[in-house]
Amino acid sequence: MLNVHKAKHHTVEVDGVNLFYREAGRRDAPGVLLLHGQPSSSYSFRDVINPLAEVARVVAPDLPGFSFTEAPEDYPYTLEALAQTIDALTHEIGLERFFLYVHDFGAPVAYYLALARPDRVLGLIIQNGNAHEEGLGPDWDANKVYWADPTPENRAKLAEWLNFEGVRHTYVGDIPDQLKPLFAPEGWHLDWERMRRPGLVEIQFRIFAEYGRYVARFPEISAYHRDHQPPALMLWGRHDPYLESRRYSLMPASRSPGHAHPRHGAPPVRDAPSGVRGPDV
């Protein structure tokens, strides 16, 4: 029985993609679909998969364009395509209903799934997943220009983040110095080792250029929250630089596996059905 709780590592061909994923837990338990952000992978969930597997069937894939998942050269790398591939995975492995972990680049994928089939979603676990225009502050201005017109000139105006220092900053760039020794360097070294392969940085820009299409769906997401009222657990790191107001009812959380990214803002939670508070960690 103990082996059920230990993560197993698989690669399956779905949607023309050799998709790598980690899985643990009983097949008849409630599903939890962990969708990572940029620049990380399913590896970022390594410390939470086994504990969650005691009460859930946990599935954590590497999104196309990340880590061990391999997509064909003609893969479109739109956010909708990523969602379709993950949807194909859920059907292939019989994960019919699930809680969605909504985070960073995984947030658009999660909401594409939720909007397409609200009946499949048991609830949301939201951490650094933007879903409101109010979360796009002045720091997003250059990003918006790039989304509207992804030319080399507009790309050059973006902040430097798709390099080793940018990946490292994602993990420890905005936390107090006394806490930085708590973070093992393997995380950002492994992320960058996988991302620096030929063509992968360009793929990251292709995915990021699609983010504007996701922003255009924010009104649909608000309607989804209002109409379906999915149970929601809100998590945010206490040192997240984008949590500018203490008026939101959020549970402080550690920065791993979710962590703030220098290009992302924090969304207000006014349309979410519930906020949850808990003890500091």
mmCIF file of C-alpha atoms in Angstrom:
data_model
loop_
_atom_site.group_PDB
_atom_site.id
_atom_site.type_symbol
_atom_site.label_atom_id
_atom_site.label_comp_id
_atom_site.label_asym_id
_atom_site.label_seq_id
_atom_site.Cartn_x
_atom_site.Cartn_y
_atom_site.Cartn_z
ATOM 1 C CA MET A 1 0.000 0.000 0.000
ATOM 2 C CA LEU A 2 2.871 2.368 0.739
ATOM 3 C CA ASN A 3 3.985 2.128 -2.907
ATOM 4 C CA VAL A 4 0.682 3.713 -3.947
ATOM 5 C CA HIS A 5 1.795 6.937 -2.261
ATOM 6 C CA LYS A 6 5.200 7.038 -3.959
ATOM 7 C CA ALA A 7 5.458 8.974 -7.206
ATOM 8 C CA LYS A 8 5.882 6.982 -10.388
ATOM 9 C CA HIS A 9 7.308 8.483 -13.558
ATOM 10 C CA HIS A 10 5.791 7.831 -16.967
ATOM 11 C CA THR A 11 5.961 8.964 -20.571
ATOM 12 C CA VAL A 12 2.891 8.491 -22.757
ATOM 13 C CA GLU A 13 2.168 9.537 -26.338
ATOM 14 C CA VAL A 14 -0.900 11.772 -26.502
ATOM 15 C CA ASP A 15 -1.901 14.394 -29.048
ATOM 16 C CA GLY A 16 1.293 13.607 -30.975
ATOM 17 C CA VAL A 17 3.403 14.507 -27.924
ATOM 18 C CA ASN A 18 5.652 12.280 -25.817
ATOM 19 C CA LEU A 19 4.370 13.630 -22.538
ATOM 20 C CA PHE A 20 6.215 13.015 -19.269
ATOM 21 C CA TYR A 21 4.240 12.978 -16.030
ATOM 22 C CA ARG A 22 4.489 11.995 -12.384
ATOM 23 C CA GLU A 23 1.651 10.153 -10.688
ATOM 24 C CA ALA A 24 0.852 8.796 -7.238
ATOM 25 C CA GLY A 25 -2.199 7.694 -5.265
ATOM 26 C CA ARG A 26 -5.149 5.365 -5.741
ATOM 27 C CA ARG A 27 -7.001 5.581 -9.044
ATOM 28 C CA ASP A 28 -10.348 5.775 -7.237
ATOM 29 C CA ALA A 29 -9.273 8.744 -5.081
ATOM 30 C CA PRO A 30 -10.204 12.361 -5.954
ATOM 31 C CA GLY A 31 -7.919 13.680 -8.678
ATOM 32 C CA VAL A 32 -5.453 16.564 -8.302
ATOM 33 C CA LEU A 33 -3.892 17.924 -11.490
ATOM 34 C CA LEU A 34 -0.735 19.921 -10.750
ATOM 35 C CA LEU A 35 0.175 22.283 -13.592
ATOM 36 C CA HIS A 36 3.563 23.938 -13.216
ATOM 37 C CA GLY A 37 4.651 27.394 -14.281
ATOM 38 C CA GLN A 38 7.580 28.886 -16.157
ATOM 39 C CA PRO A 39 10.506 28.103 -15.986
ATOM 40 C CA SER A 40 9.899 24.977 -13.911
ATOM 41 C CA SER A 41 8.366 21.543 -14.458
ATOM 42 C CA SER A 42 6.646 18.732 -12.610
ATOM 43 C CA TYR A 43 9.909 18.412 -10.644
ATOM 44 C CA SER A 44 8.816 21.428 -8.602
ATOM 45 C CA PHE A 45 6.059 19.292 -7.032
ATOM 46 C CA ARG A 46 8.383 16.508 -5.869
ATOM 47 C CA ASP A 47 7.928 17.313 -2.166
ATOM 48 C CA VAL A 48 4.123 17.516 -2.225
ATOM 49 C CA ILE A 49 3.139 14.633 -4.494
ATOM 50 C CA ASN A 50 3.626 11.853 -1.938
ATOM 51 C CA PRO A 51 1.779 13.586 0.949
ATOM 52 C CA LEU A 52 -1.108 14.499 -1.359
ATOM 53 C CA ALA A 53 -1.235 10.917 -2.610
ATOM 54 C CA GLU A 54 -2.403 9.797 0.835
ATOM 55 C CA VAL A 55 -5.806 11.305 0.056
ATOM 56 C CA ALA A 56 -5.807 11.926 -3.703
ATOM 57 C CA ARG A 57 -4.743 10.647 -7.098
ATOM 58 C CA VAL A 58 -2.045 13.140 -8.034
ATOM 59 C CA VAL A 59 -0.929 13.789 -11.616
ATOM 60 C CA ALA A 60 1.827 16.296 -12.446
ATOM 61 C CA PRO A 61 2.786 16.563 -16.144
ATOM 62 C CA ASP A 62 5.606 18.454 -17.818
ATOM 63 C CA LEU A 63 3.847 20.866 -20.174
ATOM 64 C CA PRO A 64 4.900 20.782 -23.832
ATOM 65 C CA GLY A 65 7.995 22.943 -24.211
ATOM 66 C CA PHE A 66 9.251 22.080 -20.732
ATOM 67 C CA SER A 67 11.681 19.590 -19.221
ATOM 68 C CA PHE A 68 11.178 15.937 -20.279
ATOM 69 C CA THR A 69 8.093 16.335 -22.498
ATOM 70 C CA GLU A 70 8.988 16.179 -26.200
ATOM 71 C CA ALA A 71 6.678 17.669 -28.838
ATOM 72 C CA PRO A 72 7.025 17.441 -32.634
ATOM 73 C CA GLU A 73 8.598 20.316 -34.575
ATOM 74 C CA ASP A 74 5.215 21.469 -35.880
ATOM 75 C CA TYR A 75 3.587 21.656 -32.426
ATOM 76 C CA PRO A 76 1.825 25.059 -32.272
ATOM 77 C CA TYR A 77 2.780 25.992 -28.662
ATOM 78 C CA THR A 78 -0.351 28.018 -28.073
ATOM 79 C CA LEU A 79 -1.858 27.956 -24.597
ATOM 80 C CA GLU A 80 -4.935 26.334 -26.062
ATOM 81 C CA ALA A 81 -2.762 23.626 -27.630
ATOM 82 C CA LEU A 82 -1.081 22.995 -24.267
ATOM 83 C CA ALA A 83 -4.519 22.632 -22.679
ATOM 84 C CA GLN A 84 -5.672 20.238 -25.407
ATOM 85 C CA THR A 85 -2.601 18.072 -24.838
ATOM 86 C CA ILE A 86 -3.181 17.954 -21.083
ATOM 87 C CA ASP A 87 -6.847 17.207 -21.706
ATOM 88 C CA ALA A 88 -5.785 14.301 -23.921
ATOM 89 C CA LEU A 89 -3.557 13.051 -21.087
ATOM 90 C CA THR A 90 -6.424 13.072 -18.594
ATOM 91 C CA HIS A 91 -8.558 10.979 -20.935
ATOM 92 C CA GLU A 92 -5.686 8.599 -21.709
ATOM 93 C CA ILE A 93 -5.033 7.827 -18.039
ATOM 94 C CA GLY A 94 -8.673 7.917 -16.912
ATOM 95 C CA LEU A 95 -8.487 11.079 -14.786
ATOM 96 C CA GLU A 96 -12.086 12.163 -15.270
ATOM 97 C CA ARG A 97 -12.604 14.723 -12.475
ATOM 98 C CA PHE A 98 -9.967 16.661 -10.584
ATOM 99 C CA PHE A 99 -8.919 19.639 -8.536
ATOM 100 C CA LEU A 100 -6.848 22.072 -10.609
ATOM 101 C CA TYR A 101 -3.684 23.728 -9.325
ATOM 102 C CA VAL A 102 -3.732 27.168 -10.971
ATOM 103 C CA HIS A 103 -0.266 28.736 -11.192
ATOM 104 C CA ASP A 104 1.750 30.932 -13.596
ATOM 105 C CA PHE A 105 1.788 29.461 -17.156
ATOM 106 C CA GLY A 106 -0.268 26.583 -15.761
ATOM 107 C CA ALA A 107 -3.089 29.025 -14.981
ATOM 108 C CA PRO A 108 -4.164 29.525 -18.622
ATOM 109 C CA VAL A 109 -3.993 25.773 -19.187
ATOM 110 C CA ALA A 110 -6.097 25.161 -16.073
ATOM 111 C CA TYR A 111 -8.729 27.723 -17.028
ATOM 112 C CA TYR A 112 -8.945 26.465 -20.604
ATOM 113 C CA LEU A 113 -9.800 23.059 -19.107
ATOM 114 C CA ALA A 114 -12.252 24.539 -16.605
ATOM 115 C CA LEU A 115 -14.081 26.697 -19.154
ATOM 116 C CA ALA A 116 -14.373 23.818 -21.617
ATOM 117 C CA ARG A 117 -15.735 21.316 -19.075
ATOM 118 C CA PRO A 118 -16.756 22.912 -15.757
ATOM 119 C CA ASP A 119 -18.359 19.635 -14.686
ATOM 120 C CA ARG A 120 -14.956 17.959 -14.510
ATOM 121 C CA VAL A 121 -13.503 20.449 -12.005
ATOM 122 C CA LEU A 122 -13.834 19.532 -8.330
ATOM 123 C CA GLY A 123 -12.218 22.781 -7.175
ATOM 124 C CA LEU A 124 -9.297 25.178 -7.634
ATOM 125 C CA ILE A 125 -6.019 25.588 -5.777
ATOM 126 C CA ILE A 126 -4.810 29.056 -6.796
ATOM 127 C CA GLN A 127 -1.253 30.322 -6.287
ATOM 128 C CA ASN A 128 0.224 33.127 -8.404
ATOM 129 C CA GLY A 129 -2.339 32.500 -11.121
ATOM 130 C CA ASN A 130 -3.489 35.765 -12.701
ATOM 131 C CA ALA A 131 -7.118 36.007 -13.819
ATOM 132 C CA HIS A 132 -7.983 39.726 -13.507
ATOM 133 C CA GLU A 133 -7.022 42.864 -15.412
ATOM 134 C CA GLU A 134 -6.248 44.465 -12.053
ATOM 135 C CA GLY A 135 -3.373 42.021 -11.705
ATOM 136 C CA LEU A 136 -1.688 43.560 -14.754
ATOM 137 C CA GLY A 137 -0.009 46.607 -13.274
ATOM 138 C CA PRO A 138 2.458 49.039 -14.885
ATOM 139 C CA ASP A 139 5.167 46.367 -14.961
ATOM 140 C CA TRP A 140 3.098 44.607 -17.630
ATOM 141 C CA ASP A 141 3.066 47.496 -20.121
ATOM 142 C CA ALA A 142 5.963 46.192 -22.223
ATOM 143 C CA ASN A 143 4.425 42.710 -22.124
ATOM 144 C CA LYS A 144 1.112 44.022 -23.481
ATOM 145 C CA VAL A 145 2.914 45.743 -26.349
ATOM 146 C CA TYR A 146 4.707 42.490 -27.166
ATOM 147 C CA TRP A 147 1.472 40.471 -27.076
ATOM 148 C CA ALA A 148 -0.169 42.896 -29.479
ATOM 149 C CA ASP A 149 2.834 42.938 -31.835
ATOM 150 C CA PRO A 150 5.506 40.287 -31.070
ATOM 151 C CA THR A 151 8.244 41.849 -33.188
ATOM 152 C CA PRO A 152 11.974 41.598 -32.408
ATOM 153 C CA GLU A 153 11.908 45.300 -31.495
ATOM 154 C CA ASN A 154 9.142 44.829 -28.928
ATOM 155 C CA ARG A 155 10.757 41.670 -27.648
ATOM 156 C CA ALA A 156 13.962 43.622 -26.998
ATOM 157 C CA LYS A 157 12.008 45.924 -24.676
ATOM 158 C CA LEU A 158 11.022 43.054 -22.362
ATOM 159 C CA ALA A 159 12.839 42.542 -19.084
ATOM 160 C CA GLU A 160 15.640 39.960 -19.170
ATOM 161 C CA TRP A 161 14.181 36.804 -17.666
ATOM 162 C CA LEU A 162 14.875 33.902 -20.030
ATOM 163 C CA ASN A 163 18.449 33.381 -18.889
ATOM 164 C CA PHE A 164 20.155 31.726 -15.949
ATOM 165 C CA GLU A 165 19.925 34.784 -13.687
ATOM 166 C CA GLY A 166 16.259 35.222 -14.540
ATOM 167 C CA VAL A 167 15.535 31.601 -13.652
ATOM 168 C CA ARG A 168 17.421 31.950 -10.365
ATOM 169 C CA HIS A 169 15.557 35.174 -9.588
ATOM 170 C CA THR A 170 12.284 33.272 -9.919
ATOM 171 C CA TYR A 171 13.279 31.200 -6.911
ATOM 172 C CA VAL A 172 15.161 33.555 -4.597
ATOM 173 C CA GLY A 173 15.287 37.013 -6.150
ATOM 174 C CA ASP A 174 12.638 38.646 -3.970
ATOM 175 C CA ILE A 175 12.956 36.905 -0.621
ATOM 176 C CA PRO A 176 14.937 38.123 2.414
ATOM 177 C CA ASP A 177 18.598 37.153 2.428
ATOM 178 C CA GLN A 178 18.237 35.175 5.644
ATOM 179 C CA LEU A 179 15.778 32.801 3.926
ATOM 180 C CA LYS A 180 17.770 32.154 0.754
ATOM 181 C CA PRO A 181 19.851 29.320 2.315
ATOM 182 C CA LEU A 182 16.586 27.340 2.651
ATOM 183 C CA PHE A 183 16.394 26.939 -1.129
ATOM 184 C CA ALA A 184 18.500 24.241 -2.750
ATOM 185 C CA PRO A 185 20.147 25.462 -5.981
ATOM 186 C CA GLU A 186 19.223 22.303 -7.887
ATOM 187 C CA GLY A 187 15.854 23.821 -8.763
ATOM 188 C CA TRP A 188 17.072 26.710 -10.893
ATOM 189 C CA HIS A 189 20.095 24.830 -12.207
ATOM 190 C CA LEU A 190 17.917 21.962 -13.461
ATOM 191 C CA ASP A 191 15.320 24.351 -14.897
ATOM 192 C CA TRP A 192 17.975 26.232 -16.851
ATOM 193 C CA GLU A 193 19.745 23.048 -17.940
ATOM 194 C CA ARG A 194 16.542 21.877 -19.627
ATOM 195 C CA MET A 195 15.575 25.303 -20.984
ATOM 196 C CA ARG A 196 18.950 26.054 -22.556
ATOM 197 C CA ARG A 197 18.609 23.199 -25.047
ATOM 198 C CA PRO A 198 18.500 24.357 -28.684
ATOM 199 C CA GLY A 199 15.216 26.057 -29.538
ATOM 200 C CA LEU A 200 13.677 25.949 -26.061
ATOM 201 C CA VAL A 201 14.071 29.654 -25.237
ATOM 202 C CA GLU A 202 12.365 30.516 -28.523
ATOM 203 C CA ILE A 203 9.533 28.173 -27.584
ATOM 204 C CA GLN A 204 9.156 30.020 -24.269
ATOM 205 C CA PHE A 205 8.744 33.295 -26.161
ATOM 206 C CA ARG A 206 6.149 31.683 -28.439
ATOM 207 C CA ILE A 207 4.145 30.576 -25.426
ATOM 208 C CA PHE A 208 4.515 33.949 -23.735
ATOM 209 C CA ALA A 209 3.358 35.761 -26.886
ATOM 210 C CA GLU A 210 0.097 33.811 -26.529
ATOM 211 C CA TYR A 211 -0.582 35.149 -23.038
ATOM 212 C CA GLY A 212 -2.528 38.094 -24.444
ATOM 213 C CA ARG A 213 -5.148 35.653 -25.766
ATOM 214 C CA TYR A 214 -5.539 34.340 -22.229
ATOM 215 C CA VAL A 215 -5.924 37.855 -20.833
ATOM 216 C CA ALA A 216 -8.724 38.428 -23.349
ATOM 217 C CA ARG A 217 -10.604 35.574 -21.660
ATOM 218 C CA PHE A 218 -10.562 37.157 -18.195
ATOM 219 C CA PRO A 219 -14.272 38.140 -18.464
ATOM 220 C CA GLU A 220 -15.118 34.487 -19.244
ATOM 221 C CA ILE A 221 -13.140 33.365 -16.212
ATOM 222 C CA SER A 222 -14.975 35.825 -13.969
ATOM 223 C CA ALA A 223 -18.274 34.505 -15.331
ATOM 224 C CA TYR A 224 -17.086 30.943 -14.690
ATOM 225 C CA HIS A 225 -16.420 31.794 -11.023
ATOM 226 C CA ARG A 226 -19.772 33.511 -10.638
ATOM 227 C CA ASP A 227 -21.808 30.852 -12.408
ATOM 228 C CA HIS A 228 -20.154 27.682 -11.145
ATOM 229 C CA GLN A 229 -18.757 28.766 -7.750
ATOM 230 C CA PRO A 230 -15.937 26.176 -7.696
ATOM 231 C CA PRO A 231 -14.495 25.630 -4.214
ATOM 232 C CA ALA A 232 -11.183 27.509 -4.096
ATOM 233 C CA LEU A 233 -8.125 27.452 -1.877
ATOM 234 C CA MET A 234 -6.024 30.623 -2.207
ATOM 235 C CA LEU A 235 -2.289 30.396 -1.498
ATOM 236 C CA TRP A 236 0.271 33.177 -1.556
ATOM 237 C CA GLY A 237 3.836 33.504 -0.305
ATOM 238 C CA ARG A 238 4.211 36.008 2.501
ATOM 239 C CA HIS A 239 7.258 37.476 0.722
ATOM 240 C CA ASP A 240 5.600 37.610 -2.679
ATOM 241 C CA PRO A 241 6.486 41.110 -3.991
ATOM 242 C CA TYR A 242 3.196 41.314 -5.899
ATOM 243 C CA LEU A 243 0.948 40.877 -2.885
ATOM 244 C CA GLU A 244 0.534 44.609 -2.383
ATOM 245 C CA SER A 245 -2.503 44.596 -0.119
ATOM 246 C CA ARG A 246 -3.299 42.704 3.043
ATOM 247 C CA ARG A 247 -7.022 43.137 2.479
ATOM 248 C CA TYR A 248 -7.259 39.929 0.479
ATOM 249 C CA SER A 249 -8.150 36.845 2.476
ATOM 250 C CA LEU A 250 -5.274 34.568 1.552
ATOM 251 C CA MET A 251 -3.320 31.833 3.278
ATOM 252 C CA PRO A 252 0.407 32.636 3.513
ATOM 253 C CA ALA A 253 2.317 29.820 1.890
ATOM 254 C CA SER A 254 5.880 28.821 1.217
ATOM 255 C CA ARG A 255 7.323 29.840 -2.147
ATOM 256 C CA SER A 256 7.710 26.247 -3.247
ATOM 257 C CA PRO A 257 6.353 24.759 -5.423
ATOM 258 C CA GLY A 258 4.707 28.058 -6.395
ATOM 259 C CA HIS A 259 6.908 31.114 -6.555
ATOM 260 C CA ALA A 260 6.538 34.699 -7.718
ATOM 261 C CA HIS A 261 7.867 35.539 -11.147
ATOM 262 C CA PRO A 262 9.317 38.922 -12.065
ATOM 263 C CA ARG A 263 6.913 39.285 -15.006
ATOM 264 C CA HIS A 264 3.723 38.343 -13.133
ATOM 265 C CA GLY A 265 1.356 40.378 -10.981
ATOM 266 C CA ALA A 266 -1.024 39.146 -8.326
ATOM 267 C CA PRO A 267 -4.738 38.959 -9.153
ATOM 268 C CA PRO A 268 -7.439 40.278 -6.863
ATOM 269 C CA VAL A 269 -9.713 37.493 -5.677
ATOM 270 C CA ARG A 270 -13.030 39.327 -5.606
ATOM 271 C CA ASP A 271 -14.802 36.912 -7.966
ATOM 272 C CA ALA A 272 -13.517 33.782 -6.281
ATOM 273 C CA PRO A 273 -16.123 32.025 -4.152
ATOM 274 C CA SER A 274 -14.044 31.696 -1.044
ATOM 275 C CA GLY A 275 -10.750 32.680 0.527
ATOM 276 C CA VAL A 276 -9.095 30.516 3.120
ATOM 277 C CA ARG A 277 -6.873 31.613 5.957
ATOM 278 C CA GLY A 278 -4.519 29.446 7.910
ATOM 279 C CA PRO A 279 -1.406 29.534 10.059
ATOM 280 C CA ASP A 280 1.801 31.010 8.698
ATOM 281 C CA VAL A 281 4.326 28.577 7.285
#
